[in-house]
XYZ file of C-alpha atoms in Angstrom:
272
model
C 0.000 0.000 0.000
C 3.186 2.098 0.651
C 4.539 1.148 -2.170
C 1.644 2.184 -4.170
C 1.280 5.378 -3.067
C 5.321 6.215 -3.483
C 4.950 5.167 -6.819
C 1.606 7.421 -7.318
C 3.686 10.480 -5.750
C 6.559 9.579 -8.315
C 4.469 9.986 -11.385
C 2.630 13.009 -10.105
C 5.937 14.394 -9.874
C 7.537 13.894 -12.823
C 4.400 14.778 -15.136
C 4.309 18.557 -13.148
C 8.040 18.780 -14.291
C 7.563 18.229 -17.984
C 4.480 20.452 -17.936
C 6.860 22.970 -15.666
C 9.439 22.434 -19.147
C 6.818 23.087 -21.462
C 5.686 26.316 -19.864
C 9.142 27.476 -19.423
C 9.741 27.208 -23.105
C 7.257 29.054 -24.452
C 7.715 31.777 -21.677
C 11.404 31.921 -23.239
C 9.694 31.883 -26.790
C 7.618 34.656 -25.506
C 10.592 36.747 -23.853
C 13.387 35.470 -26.537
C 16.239 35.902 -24.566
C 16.958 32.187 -22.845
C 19.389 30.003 -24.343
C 18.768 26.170 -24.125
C 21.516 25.982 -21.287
C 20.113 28.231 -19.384
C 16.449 27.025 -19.858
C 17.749 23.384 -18.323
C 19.812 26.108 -16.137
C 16.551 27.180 -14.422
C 14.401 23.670 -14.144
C 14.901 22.753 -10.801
C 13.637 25.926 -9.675
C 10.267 25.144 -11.061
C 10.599 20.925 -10.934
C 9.788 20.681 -7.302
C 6.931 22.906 -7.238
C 4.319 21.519 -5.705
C 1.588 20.032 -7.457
C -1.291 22.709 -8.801
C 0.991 25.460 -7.336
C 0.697 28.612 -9.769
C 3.856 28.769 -11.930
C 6.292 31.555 -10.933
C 9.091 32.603 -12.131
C 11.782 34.084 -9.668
C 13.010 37.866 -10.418
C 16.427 38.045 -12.465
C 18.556 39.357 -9.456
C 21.520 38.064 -11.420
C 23.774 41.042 -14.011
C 24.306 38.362 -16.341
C 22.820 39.239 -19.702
C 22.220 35.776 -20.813
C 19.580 35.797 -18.149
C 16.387 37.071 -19.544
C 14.609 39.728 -17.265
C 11.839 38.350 -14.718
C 8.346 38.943 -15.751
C 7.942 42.215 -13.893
C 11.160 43.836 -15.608
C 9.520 42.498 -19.291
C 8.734 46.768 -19.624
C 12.643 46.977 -19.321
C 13.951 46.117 -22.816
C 15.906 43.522 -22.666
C 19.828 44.005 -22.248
C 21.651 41.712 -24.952
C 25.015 41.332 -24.411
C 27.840 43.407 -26.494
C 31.590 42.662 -26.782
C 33.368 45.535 -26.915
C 36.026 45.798 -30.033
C 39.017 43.888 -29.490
C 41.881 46.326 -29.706
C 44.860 45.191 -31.468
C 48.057 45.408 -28.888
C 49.906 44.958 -32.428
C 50.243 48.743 -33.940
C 50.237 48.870 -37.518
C 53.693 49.558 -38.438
C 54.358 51.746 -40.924
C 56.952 51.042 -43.595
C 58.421 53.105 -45.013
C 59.829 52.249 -48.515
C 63.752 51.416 -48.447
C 65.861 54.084 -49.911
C 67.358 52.642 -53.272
C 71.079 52.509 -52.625
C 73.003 55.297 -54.831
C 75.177 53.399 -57.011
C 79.072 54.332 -55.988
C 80.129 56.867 -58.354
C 84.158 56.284 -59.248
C 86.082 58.975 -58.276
C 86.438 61.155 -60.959
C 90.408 61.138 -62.230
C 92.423 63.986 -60.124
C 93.708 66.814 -63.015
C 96.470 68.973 -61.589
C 96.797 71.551 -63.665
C 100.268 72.149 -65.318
C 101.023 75.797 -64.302
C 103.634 77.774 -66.481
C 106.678 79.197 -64.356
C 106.689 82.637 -65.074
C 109.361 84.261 -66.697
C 112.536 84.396 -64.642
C 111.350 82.496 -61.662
C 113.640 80.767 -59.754
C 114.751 77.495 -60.895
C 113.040 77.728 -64.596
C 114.750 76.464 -67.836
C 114.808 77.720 -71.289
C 116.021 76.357 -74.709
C 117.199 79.154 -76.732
C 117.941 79.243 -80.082
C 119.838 82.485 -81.772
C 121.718 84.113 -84.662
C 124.007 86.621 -84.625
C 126.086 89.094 -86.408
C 129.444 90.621 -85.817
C 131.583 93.033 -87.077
C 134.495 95.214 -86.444
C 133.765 97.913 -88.951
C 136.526 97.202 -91.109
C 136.822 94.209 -93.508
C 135.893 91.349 -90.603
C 132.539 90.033 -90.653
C 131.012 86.915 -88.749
C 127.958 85.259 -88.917
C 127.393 82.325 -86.152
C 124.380 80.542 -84.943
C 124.111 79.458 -81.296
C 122.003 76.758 -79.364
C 121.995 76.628 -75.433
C 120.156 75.895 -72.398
C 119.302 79.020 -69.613
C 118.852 77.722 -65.857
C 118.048 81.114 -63.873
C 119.882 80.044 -60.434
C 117.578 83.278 -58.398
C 114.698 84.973 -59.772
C 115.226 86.893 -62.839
C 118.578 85.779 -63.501
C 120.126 83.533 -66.027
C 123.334 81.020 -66.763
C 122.975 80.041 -70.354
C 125.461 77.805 -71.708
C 125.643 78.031 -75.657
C 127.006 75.836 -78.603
C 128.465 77.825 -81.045
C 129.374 77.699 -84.933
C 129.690 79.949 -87.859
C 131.920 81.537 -90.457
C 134.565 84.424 -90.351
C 134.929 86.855 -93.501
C 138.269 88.564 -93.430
C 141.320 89.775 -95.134
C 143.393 86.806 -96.094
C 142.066 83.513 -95.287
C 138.449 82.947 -94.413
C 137.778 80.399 -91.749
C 134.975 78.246 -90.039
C 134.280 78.659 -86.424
C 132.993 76.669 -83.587
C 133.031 76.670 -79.505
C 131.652 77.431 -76.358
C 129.807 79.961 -74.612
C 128.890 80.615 -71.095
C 127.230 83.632 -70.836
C 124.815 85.332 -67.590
C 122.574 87.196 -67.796
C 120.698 89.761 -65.372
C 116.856 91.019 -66.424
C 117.070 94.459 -64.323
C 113.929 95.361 -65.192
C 111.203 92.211 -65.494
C 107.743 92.780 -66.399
C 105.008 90.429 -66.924
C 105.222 90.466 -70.848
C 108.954 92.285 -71.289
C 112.373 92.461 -69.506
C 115.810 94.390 -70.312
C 118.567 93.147 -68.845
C 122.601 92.868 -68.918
C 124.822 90.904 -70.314
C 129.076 88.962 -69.202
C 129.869 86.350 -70.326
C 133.040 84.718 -71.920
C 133.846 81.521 -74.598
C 136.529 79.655 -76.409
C 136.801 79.220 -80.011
C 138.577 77.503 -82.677
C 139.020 77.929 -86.033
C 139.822 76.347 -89.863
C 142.160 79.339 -90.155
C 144.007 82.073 -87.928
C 141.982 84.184 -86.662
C 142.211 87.408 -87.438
C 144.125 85.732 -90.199
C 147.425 87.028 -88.556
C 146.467 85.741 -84.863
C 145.878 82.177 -83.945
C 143.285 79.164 -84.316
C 142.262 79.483 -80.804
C 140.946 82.385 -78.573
C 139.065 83.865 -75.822
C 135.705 85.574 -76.389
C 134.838 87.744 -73.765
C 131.690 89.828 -74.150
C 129.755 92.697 -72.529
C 125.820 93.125 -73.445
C 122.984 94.987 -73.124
C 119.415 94.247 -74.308
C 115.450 93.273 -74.244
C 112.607 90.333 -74.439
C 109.053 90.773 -75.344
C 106.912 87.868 -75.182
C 105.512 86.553 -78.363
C 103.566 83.396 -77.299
C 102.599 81.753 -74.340
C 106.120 80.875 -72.813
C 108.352 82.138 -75.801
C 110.248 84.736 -75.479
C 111.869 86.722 -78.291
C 115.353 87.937 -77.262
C 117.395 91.168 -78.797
C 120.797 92.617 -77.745
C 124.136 94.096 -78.821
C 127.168 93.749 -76.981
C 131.237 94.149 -77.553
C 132.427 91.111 -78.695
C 136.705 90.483 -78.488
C 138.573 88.088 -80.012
C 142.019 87.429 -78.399
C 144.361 84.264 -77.563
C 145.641 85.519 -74.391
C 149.348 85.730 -75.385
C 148.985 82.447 -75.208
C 150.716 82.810 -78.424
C 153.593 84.729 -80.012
C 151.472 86.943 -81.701
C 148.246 88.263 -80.781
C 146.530 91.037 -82.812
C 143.271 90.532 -81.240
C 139.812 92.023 -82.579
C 137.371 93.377 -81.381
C 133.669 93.385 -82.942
C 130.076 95.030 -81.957
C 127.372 92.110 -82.454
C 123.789 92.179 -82.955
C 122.073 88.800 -82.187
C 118.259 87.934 -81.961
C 116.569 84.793 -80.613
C 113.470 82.621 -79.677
C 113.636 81.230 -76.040
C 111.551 78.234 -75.220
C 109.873 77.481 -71.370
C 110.651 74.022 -70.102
């Protein structure tokens, strides 16, 4: 008899908890905010209700918004939940676009520029190259041609060594010449395009024939000068002087007549 009623109890039971199911999902269908978990969530408070007790539902005291709002909050609209926007910890990074490398340029060839010495300066060279005339304004005349180098040891003043050689016109025999010359020179007054200056110098010479034609073969040249340069070209220098010219052996032989000439010579003189 026990047993029969427990049993009775039993099914009472469990038929009030599926209609207690039932009417909690269609108040969710009516409220639209209950999830199936949380509609099993909520049975048990409505399971054990007693039997013909009026179905209640308990106020929402929880924040959770997957809770839909008890029946006296359904004026309150219902709060659905939002996720707020997930902000990247990752900043974009900007690139910025790589610099093409500039190529390496060669080095462009160093050009020193060759500078002209100007005239006179210390330590220059010149090639000259001259002609001259002599006479002693009698019945001697000479013609020679002379080729030398000029090294002017301080500024505007010149050691030219010459090679000589030419011909003698004269009573009696006429003779070749050749020799040597060492002649320096001293431009007093140097300008930019002109100089004059002052000549000493002294050479040997020999000859085919005495001369003068009663002298000797060999003799002394000394020589005092005076004269000019103008420039004619970019490092050229055109050179024109007189000086006394003497021709004497010294007494280095029995007889010496000796002779002495005025000369006129021009030339070209080369930078180097």
């Amino acid at each position: 008899m026990n047993g029969h009623r427990f049993a009775c109890c039993m099914i009472r039971t469990l038929g009030t908890a599926a209609a207690t199911t039932a009417s909690i999902h269609a108040h969710a269908a009516e409220q639209g905010a209950l999830d199936a978990l949380s509609l099993y969530a909520l049975q048990p408070a409505y399971a054990w209700q007693p039997a013909g007790a009026p179905l209640t539902v308990p106020p929402s005291t929880s924040d959770d918004p997957l809770i839909a709002p008890a029946a006296s909050d359904a004026s309150k609209p219902a709060v659905l939940p939002t996720q707020a926007p997930l902000e990247s910890t990752t900043q974009a990074t900007q690139v910025t676009p790589a610099t093409p490398a500039t190529p390496a340029t060669a080095a462009a060839p160093t050009v020193t520029a060759v500078t002209t010495p100007r005239f006179g300066a210390k330590d220059s060279w010149r090639l000259n190259f001259e002609g001259e005339w002599m006479g002693d304004f009698q019945d001697a005349n000479e013609l020679q041609g002379r080729i030398g180098a000029a090294w002017f040891f301080v500024d505007n003043a010149e050691l030219a060594l010459y090679g000589t050689g030419g011909y003698v016109s004269q009573p009696g025999q006429d003779a070749g010449m050749y020799g040597i010359d060492l002649e320096a020179r001293w431009h007093f007054l140097a300008r930019e395009t002109w100089s004059l200056f002052g000549s000493i110098g002294c050479g040997v010479m020999g000859s085919t024939a005495s001369v003068p034609s009663d002298g000797s073969e060999f003799n002394f040249t000394p020589s005092i000068g005076a004269g000019a340069t103008i420039e004619v070209a970019e490092n050229t220098r055109l050179y024109m002087s007189a000086r006394w010219y003497h021709i004497s052996n010294a007494q280095t032989y029995a007889d010496n007549p000796g002779r002495d000439n005025l000369g006129i010579w021009v030339g070209l003189s080369f930078g180097m």
